[in-house]
CSV table of C-alpha atoms in Angstrom, one decimal:
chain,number,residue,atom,x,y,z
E,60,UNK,CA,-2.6,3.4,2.4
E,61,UNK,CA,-4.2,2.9,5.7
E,62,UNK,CA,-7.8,4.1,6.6
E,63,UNK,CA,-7.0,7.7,8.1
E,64,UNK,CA,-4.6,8.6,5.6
E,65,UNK,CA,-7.8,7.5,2.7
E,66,UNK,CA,-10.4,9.8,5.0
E,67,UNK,CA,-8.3,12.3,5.4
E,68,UNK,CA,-7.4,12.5,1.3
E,69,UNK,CA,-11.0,12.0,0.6
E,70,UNK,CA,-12.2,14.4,3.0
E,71,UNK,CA,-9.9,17.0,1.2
E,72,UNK,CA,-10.9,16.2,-2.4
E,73,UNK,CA,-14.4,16.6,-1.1
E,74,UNK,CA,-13.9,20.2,-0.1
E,75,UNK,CA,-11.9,21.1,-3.5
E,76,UNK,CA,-15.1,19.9,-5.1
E,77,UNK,CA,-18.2,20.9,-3.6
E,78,UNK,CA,-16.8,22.7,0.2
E,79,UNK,CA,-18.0,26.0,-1.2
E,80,UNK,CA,-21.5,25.1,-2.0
E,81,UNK,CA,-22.3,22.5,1.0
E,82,UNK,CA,-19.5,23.5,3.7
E,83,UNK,CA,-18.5,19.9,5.9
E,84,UNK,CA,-21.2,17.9,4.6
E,85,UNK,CA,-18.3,18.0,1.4
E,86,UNK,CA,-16.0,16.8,4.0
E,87,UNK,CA,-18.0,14.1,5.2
E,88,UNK,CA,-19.1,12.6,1.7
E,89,UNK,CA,-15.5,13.0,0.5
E,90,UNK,CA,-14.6,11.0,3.5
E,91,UNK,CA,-17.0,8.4,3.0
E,92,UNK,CA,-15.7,8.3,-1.2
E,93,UNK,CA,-12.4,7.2,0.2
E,94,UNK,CA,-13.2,4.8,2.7
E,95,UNK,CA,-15.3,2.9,0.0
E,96,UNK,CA,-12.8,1.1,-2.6
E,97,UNK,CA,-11.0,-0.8,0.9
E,98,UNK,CA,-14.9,-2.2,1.6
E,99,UNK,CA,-13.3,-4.9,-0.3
E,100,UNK,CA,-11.7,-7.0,2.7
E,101,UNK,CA,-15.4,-7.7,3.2
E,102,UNK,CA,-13.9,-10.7,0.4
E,103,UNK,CA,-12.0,-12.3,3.3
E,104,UNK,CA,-15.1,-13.5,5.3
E,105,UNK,CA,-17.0,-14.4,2.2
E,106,UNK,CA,-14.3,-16.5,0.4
E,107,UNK,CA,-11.2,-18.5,1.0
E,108,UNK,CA,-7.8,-16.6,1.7
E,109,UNK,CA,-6.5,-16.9,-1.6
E,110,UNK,CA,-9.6,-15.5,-3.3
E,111,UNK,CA,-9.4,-12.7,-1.2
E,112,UNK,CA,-6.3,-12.0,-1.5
E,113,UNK,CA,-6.6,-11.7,-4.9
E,114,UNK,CA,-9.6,-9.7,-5.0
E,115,UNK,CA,-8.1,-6.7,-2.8
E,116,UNK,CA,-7.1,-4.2,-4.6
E,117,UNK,CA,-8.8,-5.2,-7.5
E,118,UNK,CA,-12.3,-3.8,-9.2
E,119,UNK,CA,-12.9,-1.7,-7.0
E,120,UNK,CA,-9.8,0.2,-7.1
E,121,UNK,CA,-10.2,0.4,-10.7
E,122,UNK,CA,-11.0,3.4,-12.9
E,123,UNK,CA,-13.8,1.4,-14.0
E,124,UNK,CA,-15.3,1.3,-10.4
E,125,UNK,CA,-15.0,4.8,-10.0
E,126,UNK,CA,-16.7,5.8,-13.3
E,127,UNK,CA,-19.7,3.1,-13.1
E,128,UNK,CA,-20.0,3.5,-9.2
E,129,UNK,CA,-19.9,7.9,-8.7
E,130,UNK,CA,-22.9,8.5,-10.4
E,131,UNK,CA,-24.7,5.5,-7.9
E,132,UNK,CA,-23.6,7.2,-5.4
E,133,UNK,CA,-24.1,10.7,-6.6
E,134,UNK,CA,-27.8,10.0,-7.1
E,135,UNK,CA,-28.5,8.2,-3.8
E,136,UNK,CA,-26.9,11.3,-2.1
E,137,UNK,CA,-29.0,13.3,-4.3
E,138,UNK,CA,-32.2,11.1,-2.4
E,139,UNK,CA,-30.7,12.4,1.1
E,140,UNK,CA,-30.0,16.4,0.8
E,141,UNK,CA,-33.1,16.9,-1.4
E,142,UNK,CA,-33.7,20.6,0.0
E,143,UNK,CA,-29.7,21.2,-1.1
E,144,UNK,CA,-28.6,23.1,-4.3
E,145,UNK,CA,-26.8,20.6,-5.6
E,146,UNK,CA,-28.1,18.7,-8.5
E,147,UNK,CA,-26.7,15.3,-9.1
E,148,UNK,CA,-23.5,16.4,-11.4
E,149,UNK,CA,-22.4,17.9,-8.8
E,150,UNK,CA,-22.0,14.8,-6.1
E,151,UNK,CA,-20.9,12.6,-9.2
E,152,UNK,CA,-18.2,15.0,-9.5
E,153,UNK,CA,-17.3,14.5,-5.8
E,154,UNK,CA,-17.8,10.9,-5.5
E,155,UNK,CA,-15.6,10.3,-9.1
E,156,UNK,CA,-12.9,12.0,-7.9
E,157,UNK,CA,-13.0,10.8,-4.5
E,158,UNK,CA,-13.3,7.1,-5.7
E,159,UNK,CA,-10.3,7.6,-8.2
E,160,UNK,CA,-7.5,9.5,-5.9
E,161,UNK,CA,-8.1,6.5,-3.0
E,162,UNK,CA,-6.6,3.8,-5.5
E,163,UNK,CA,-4.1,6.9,-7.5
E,164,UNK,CA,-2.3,6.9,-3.5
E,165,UNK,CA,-2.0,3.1,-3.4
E,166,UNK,CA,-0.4,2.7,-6.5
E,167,UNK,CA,2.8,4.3,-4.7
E,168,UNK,CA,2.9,1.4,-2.3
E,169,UNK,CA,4.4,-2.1,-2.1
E,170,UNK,CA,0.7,-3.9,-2.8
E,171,UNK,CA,0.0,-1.8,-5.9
E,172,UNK,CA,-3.5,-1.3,-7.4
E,173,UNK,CA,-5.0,-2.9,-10.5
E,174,UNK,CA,-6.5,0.8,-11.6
E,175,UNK,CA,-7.0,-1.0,-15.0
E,176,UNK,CA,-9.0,-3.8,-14.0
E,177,UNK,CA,-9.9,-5.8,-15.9
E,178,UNK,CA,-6.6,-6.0,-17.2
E,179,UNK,CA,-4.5,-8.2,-14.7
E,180,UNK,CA,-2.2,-5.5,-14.5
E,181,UNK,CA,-1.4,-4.0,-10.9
E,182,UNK,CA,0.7,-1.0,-10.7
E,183,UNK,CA,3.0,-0.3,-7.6
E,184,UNK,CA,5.4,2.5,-7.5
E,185,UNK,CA,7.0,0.5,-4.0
E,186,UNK,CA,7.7,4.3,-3.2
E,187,UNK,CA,5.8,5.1,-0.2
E,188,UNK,CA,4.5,2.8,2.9
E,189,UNK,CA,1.2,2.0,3.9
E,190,UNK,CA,1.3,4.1,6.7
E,191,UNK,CA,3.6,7.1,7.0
E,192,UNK,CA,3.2,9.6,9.0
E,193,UNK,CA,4.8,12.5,7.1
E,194,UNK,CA,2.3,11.8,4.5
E,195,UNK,CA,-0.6,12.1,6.8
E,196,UNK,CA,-0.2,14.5,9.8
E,197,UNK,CA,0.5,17.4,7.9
E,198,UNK,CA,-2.2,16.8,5.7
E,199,UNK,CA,-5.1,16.0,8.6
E,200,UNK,CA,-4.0,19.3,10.7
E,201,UNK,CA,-4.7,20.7,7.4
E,202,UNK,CA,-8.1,19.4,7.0
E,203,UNK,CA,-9.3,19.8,10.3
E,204,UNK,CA,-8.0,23.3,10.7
E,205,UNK,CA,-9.8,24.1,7.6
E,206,UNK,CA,-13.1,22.6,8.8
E,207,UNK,CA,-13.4,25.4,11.4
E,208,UNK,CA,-14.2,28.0,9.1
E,209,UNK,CA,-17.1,28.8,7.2
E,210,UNK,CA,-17.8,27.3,3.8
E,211,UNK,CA,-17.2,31.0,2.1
E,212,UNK,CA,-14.0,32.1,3.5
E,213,UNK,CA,-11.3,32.0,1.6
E,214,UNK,CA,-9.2,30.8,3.9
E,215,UNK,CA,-10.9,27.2,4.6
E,216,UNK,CA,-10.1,26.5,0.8
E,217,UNK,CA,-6.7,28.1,0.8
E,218,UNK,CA,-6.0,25.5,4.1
E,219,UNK,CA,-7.1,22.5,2.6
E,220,UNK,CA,-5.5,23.3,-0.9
E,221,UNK,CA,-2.1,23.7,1.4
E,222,UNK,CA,-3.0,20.2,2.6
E,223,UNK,CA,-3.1,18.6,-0.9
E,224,UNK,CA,-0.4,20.8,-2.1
E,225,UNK,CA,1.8,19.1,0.8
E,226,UNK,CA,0.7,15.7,0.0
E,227,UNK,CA,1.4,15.7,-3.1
E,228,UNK,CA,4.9,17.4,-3.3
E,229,UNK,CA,6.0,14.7,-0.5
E,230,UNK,CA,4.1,12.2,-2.4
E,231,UNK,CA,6.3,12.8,-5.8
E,232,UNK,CA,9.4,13.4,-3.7
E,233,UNK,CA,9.3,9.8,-2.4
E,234,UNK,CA,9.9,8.6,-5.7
E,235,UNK,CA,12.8,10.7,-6.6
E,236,UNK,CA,13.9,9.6,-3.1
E,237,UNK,CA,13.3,5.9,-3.9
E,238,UNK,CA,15.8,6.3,-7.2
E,239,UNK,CA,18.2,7.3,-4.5
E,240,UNK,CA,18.1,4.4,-2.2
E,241,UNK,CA,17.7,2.2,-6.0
E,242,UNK,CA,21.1,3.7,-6.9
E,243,UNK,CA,22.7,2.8,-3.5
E,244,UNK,CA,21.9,-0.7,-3.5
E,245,UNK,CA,22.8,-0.9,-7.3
E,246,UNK,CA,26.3,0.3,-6.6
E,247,UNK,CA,26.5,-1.4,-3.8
E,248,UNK,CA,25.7,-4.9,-5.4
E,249,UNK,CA,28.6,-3.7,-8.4
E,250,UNK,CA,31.2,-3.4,-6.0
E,251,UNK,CA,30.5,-6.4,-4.2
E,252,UNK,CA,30.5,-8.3,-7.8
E,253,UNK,CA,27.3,-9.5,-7.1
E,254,UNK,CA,25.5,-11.0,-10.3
E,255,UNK,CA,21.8,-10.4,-10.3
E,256,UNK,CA,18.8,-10.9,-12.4
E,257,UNK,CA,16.1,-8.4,-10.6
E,258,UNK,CA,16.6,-6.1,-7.9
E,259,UNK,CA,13.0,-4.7,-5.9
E,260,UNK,CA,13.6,-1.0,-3.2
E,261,UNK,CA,10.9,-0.2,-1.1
E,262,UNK,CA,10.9,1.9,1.9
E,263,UNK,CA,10.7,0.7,5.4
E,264,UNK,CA,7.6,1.0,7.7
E,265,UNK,CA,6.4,4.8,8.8
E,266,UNK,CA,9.3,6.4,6.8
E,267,UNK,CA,11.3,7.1,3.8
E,268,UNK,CA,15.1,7.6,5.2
E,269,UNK,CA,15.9,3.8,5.8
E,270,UNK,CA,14.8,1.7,2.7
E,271,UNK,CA,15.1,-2.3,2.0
E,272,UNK,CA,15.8,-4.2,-1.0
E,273,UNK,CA,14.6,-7.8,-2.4
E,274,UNK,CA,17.4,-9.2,-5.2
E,275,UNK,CA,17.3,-12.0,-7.1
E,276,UNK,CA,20.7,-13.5,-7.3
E,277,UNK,CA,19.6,-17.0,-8.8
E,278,UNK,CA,19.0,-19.7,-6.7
E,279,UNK,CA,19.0,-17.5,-3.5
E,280,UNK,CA,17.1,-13.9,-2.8
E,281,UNK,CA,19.7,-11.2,-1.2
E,282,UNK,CA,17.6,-8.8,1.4
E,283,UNK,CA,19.4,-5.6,2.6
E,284,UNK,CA,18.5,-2.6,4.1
E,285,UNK,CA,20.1,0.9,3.7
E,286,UNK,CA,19.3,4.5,5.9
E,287,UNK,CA,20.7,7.5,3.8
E,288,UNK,CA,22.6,7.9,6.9
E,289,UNK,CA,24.5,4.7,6.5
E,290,UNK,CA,28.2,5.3,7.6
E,291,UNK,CA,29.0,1.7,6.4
E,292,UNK,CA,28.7,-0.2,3.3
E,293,UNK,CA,25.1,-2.1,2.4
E,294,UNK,CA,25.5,-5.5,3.5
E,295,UNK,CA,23.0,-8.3,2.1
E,296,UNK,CA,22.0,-11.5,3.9
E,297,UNK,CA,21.0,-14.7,2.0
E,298,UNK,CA,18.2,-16.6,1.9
E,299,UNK,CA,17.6,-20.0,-0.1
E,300,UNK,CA,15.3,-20.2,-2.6
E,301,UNK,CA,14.6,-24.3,-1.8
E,302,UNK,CA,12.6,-24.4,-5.4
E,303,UNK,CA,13.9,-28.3,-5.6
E,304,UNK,CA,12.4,-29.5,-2.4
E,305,UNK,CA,9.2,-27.6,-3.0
E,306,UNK,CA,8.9,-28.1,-7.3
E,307,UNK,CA,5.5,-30.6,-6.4
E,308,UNK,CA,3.7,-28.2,-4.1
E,309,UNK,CA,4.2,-24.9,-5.9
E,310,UNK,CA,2.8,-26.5,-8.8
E,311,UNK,CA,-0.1,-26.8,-7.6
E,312,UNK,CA,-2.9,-24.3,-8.7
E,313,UNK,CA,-3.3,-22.7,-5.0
E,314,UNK,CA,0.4,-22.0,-4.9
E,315,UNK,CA,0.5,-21.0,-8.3
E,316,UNK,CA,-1.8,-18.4,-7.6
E,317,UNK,CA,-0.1,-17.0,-4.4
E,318,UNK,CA,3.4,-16.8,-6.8
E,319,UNK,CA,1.1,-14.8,-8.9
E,320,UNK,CA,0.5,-12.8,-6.1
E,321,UNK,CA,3.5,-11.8,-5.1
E,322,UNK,CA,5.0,-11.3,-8.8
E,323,UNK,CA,7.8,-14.3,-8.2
E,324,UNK,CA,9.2,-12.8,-5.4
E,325,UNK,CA,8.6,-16.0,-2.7
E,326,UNK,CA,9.9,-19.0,-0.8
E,327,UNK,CA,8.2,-22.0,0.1
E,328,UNK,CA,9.8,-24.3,2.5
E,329,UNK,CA,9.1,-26.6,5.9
E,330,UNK,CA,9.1,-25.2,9.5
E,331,UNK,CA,9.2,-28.2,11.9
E,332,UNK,CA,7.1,-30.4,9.0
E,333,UNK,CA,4.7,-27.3,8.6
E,334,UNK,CA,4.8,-25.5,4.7
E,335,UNK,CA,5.1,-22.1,4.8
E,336,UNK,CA,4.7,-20.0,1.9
E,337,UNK,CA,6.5,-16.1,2.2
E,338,UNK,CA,5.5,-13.5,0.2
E,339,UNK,CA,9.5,-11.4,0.1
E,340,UNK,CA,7.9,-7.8,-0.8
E,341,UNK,CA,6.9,-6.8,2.2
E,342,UNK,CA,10.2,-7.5,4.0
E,343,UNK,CA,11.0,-8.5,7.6
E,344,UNK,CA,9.8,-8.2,10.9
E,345,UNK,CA,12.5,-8.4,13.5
E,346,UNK,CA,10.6,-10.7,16.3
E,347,UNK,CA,13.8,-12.6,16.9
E,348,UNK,CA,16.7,-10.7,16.0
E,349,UNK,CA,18.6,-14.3,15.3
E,350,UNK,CA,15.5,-15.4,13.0
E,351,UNK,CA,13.5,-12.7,11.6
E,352,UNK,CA,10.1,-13.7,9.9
E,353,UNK,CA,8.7,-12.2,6.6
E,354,UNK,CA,5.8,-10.0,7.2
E,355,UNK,CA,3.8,-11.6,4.8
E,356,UNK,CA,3.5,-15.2,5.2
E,357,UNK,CA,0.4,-18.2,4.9
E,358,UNK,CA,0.8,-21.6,6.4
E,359,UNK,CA,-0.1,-24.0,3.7
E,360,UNK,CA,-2.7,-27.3,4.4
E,361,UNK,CA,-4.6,-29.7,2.3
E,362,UNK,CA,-8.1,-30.4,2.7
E,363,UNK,CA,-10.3,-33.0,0.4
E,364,UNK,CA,-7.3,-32.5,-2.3
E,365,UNK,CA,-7.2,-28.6,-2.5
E,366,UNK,CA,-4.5,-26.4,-0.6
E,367,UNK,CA,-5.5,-23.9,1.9
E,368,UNK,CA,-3.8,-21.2,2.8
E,369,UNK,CA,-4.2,-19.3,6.4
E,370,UNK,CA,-2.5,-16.0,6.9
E,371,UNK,CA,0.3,-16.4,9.6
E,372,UNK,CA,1.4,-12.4,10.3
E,373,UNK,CA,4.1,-13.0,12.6
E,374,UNK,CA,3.7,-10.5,15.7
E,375,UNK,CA,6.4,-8.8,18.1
E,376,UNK,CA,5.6,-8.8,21.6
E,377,UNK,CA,6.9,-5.4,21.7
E,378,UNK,CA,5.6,-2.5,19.4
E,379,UNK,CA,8.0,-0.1,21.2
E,380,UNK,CA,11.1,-2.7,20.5
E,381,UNK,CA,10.1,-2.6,17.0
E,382,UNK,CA,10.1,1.2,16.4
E,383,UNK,CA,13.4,1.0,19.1
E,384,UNK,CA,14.8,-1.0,16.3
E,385,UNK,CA,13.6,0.9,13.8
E,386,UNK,CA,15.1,4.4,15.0
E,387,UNK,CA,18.4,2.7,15.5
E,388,UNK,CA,18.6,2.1,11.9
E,389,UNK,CA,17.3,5.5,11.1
E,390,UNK,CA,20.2,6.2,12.7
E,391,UNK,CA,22.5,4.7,10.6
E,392,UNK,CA,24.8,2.0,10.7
């Protein structure tokens, strides 16, 4: 999930844990807990694109991390509130937990976590986005309001445990929501006599009425998108998969590890004598309505005979046409 939405779920956990005994300062650490797993874009100055790619999301959203790294940080805070009474258990406890429920959130989005690293395993629920507000404002009005009162009223604990509560009801909900929208498209693939070997949902940015779907239909990918407020049936456009023409370069080891990366779902093909590599599970950004351009994307070079791969996030000129867009299709169709 995106930074705010990590603070603001850290922050809480913080005060579950230790707001009775040390008030905001709970607050604060717990903040600072959930920033610290997404230090790990620090990887994409360091090392090549690939690399860091692969790397995010990795240790340190493990369980591993969070076990090896709370009491670390438990004893340094220890070294900093010396006068506190709060032994070192006590900010393990807080950093543990606020380590662990940073990568628990991003397993319900498209990128996934590998929370058992280091087992090349990365689990993605594809039910929630990265940023969604529903998720998030509820819970920071909770937070804040409950920072205005002292550490030993019951009602600052009450607030924040309202905030989690929320959270984590709409949290769970978006997964029975996402078998929903799953059932949709299934039926709507059936009685289209579609043949298919893999179908992927996910919901579409800041939201979780209008959702999209990646299918595998052999040597094509159908993409569609569905609003439970569709009037009209689910219609799926086509896109080439082009493995023929690009069989030499996605054999290479670069490429391989990108199609790693994006679990299969992909298409690698020219623009004006410029390879493009697309990573499908992030969908579509609607720049040009008459072309739309994958979100995820990497323009593909060689150099001294090794591929290199810059990120190419396609950008609209408009972020208000975009959400436009998007409300239309909240809309229905």
């Amino acid at each position: 999930m995106d930074s705010l939405t990590q603070i603001v779920l850290g922050a809480a956990v913080g005060e579950a844990v230790l707001g009775k005994k040390v008030g905001n300062k709970a607050m604060l650490w717990g903040a600072i807990a959930g920033t610290i797993p997404d230090l790990d874009v620090i990887a994409r100055f360091l090392t090549d694109t690939i690399t860091a790619t692969e790397m995010h999301r990795g240790f340190s959203h493990s369980i591993i991390f969070s076990i090896v790294m709370a009491p670390i940080f438990g004893w340094l805070v220890t070294k900093i509130y010396k006068r506190l009474e709060v032994g070192w258990r006590d900010w393990t406890k807080l950093f543990f937990w606020g380590l662990f429920t940073h990568p628990l959130l991003d397993a319900f989005t498209t990128w996934g976590t590998q929370l058992f690293w280091p087992w090349d395993w990365r689990l993605a629920f594809n039910s929630i986005f990265v940023i969604d507000p529903f998720y998030t404002v509820p819970f920071l009005i909770c937070v804040v309001w409950a920072m205005f009162y002292k550490r030993n009223n019951p009602i600052r604990s009450k607030i924040n445990r309202w905030g989690i509560y929320l959270s984590t009801t709409y949290l769970l909900l978006t997964v029975v929501i996402k078998y929903f929208a799953h059932q949709s498209f299934s039926r709507a693939l059936e009685s289209q006599n579609i043949n298919y070997t893999q179908i992927s949902t996910r919901p579409a940015p800041l939201n979780t009425i209008v959702w999209n779907a990646n299918v595998d239909a052999g040597d094509r990918y159908l993409i569609g998108d569905y609003s439970f407020f569709d009037t009209q049936p689910i219609t799926f456009k086509s896109y080439p998969k082009k493995r023929t023409i690009s069989k030499t370069l996605a054999s290479r080891d670069e490429v391989q590890r990108l199609i790693t990366i994006s679990e299969g779902w992909y298409i690698l093909d020219q623009e004006e004598g410029q390879w493009v590599y697309s990573d499908l599970r992030f969908g579509l950004i609607s720049i040009d309505p008459e072309k739309p351009q994958f979100v995820f994307r990497y323009l593909l070079d060689e150099k001294d005979g090794t591929i290199i791969a810059t990120e190419d996030r396609p950008q609209p000129e408009s972020a208000g046409a975009v959400f436009g867009t998007l409300w239309q299709r909240i809309l229905g169709n």
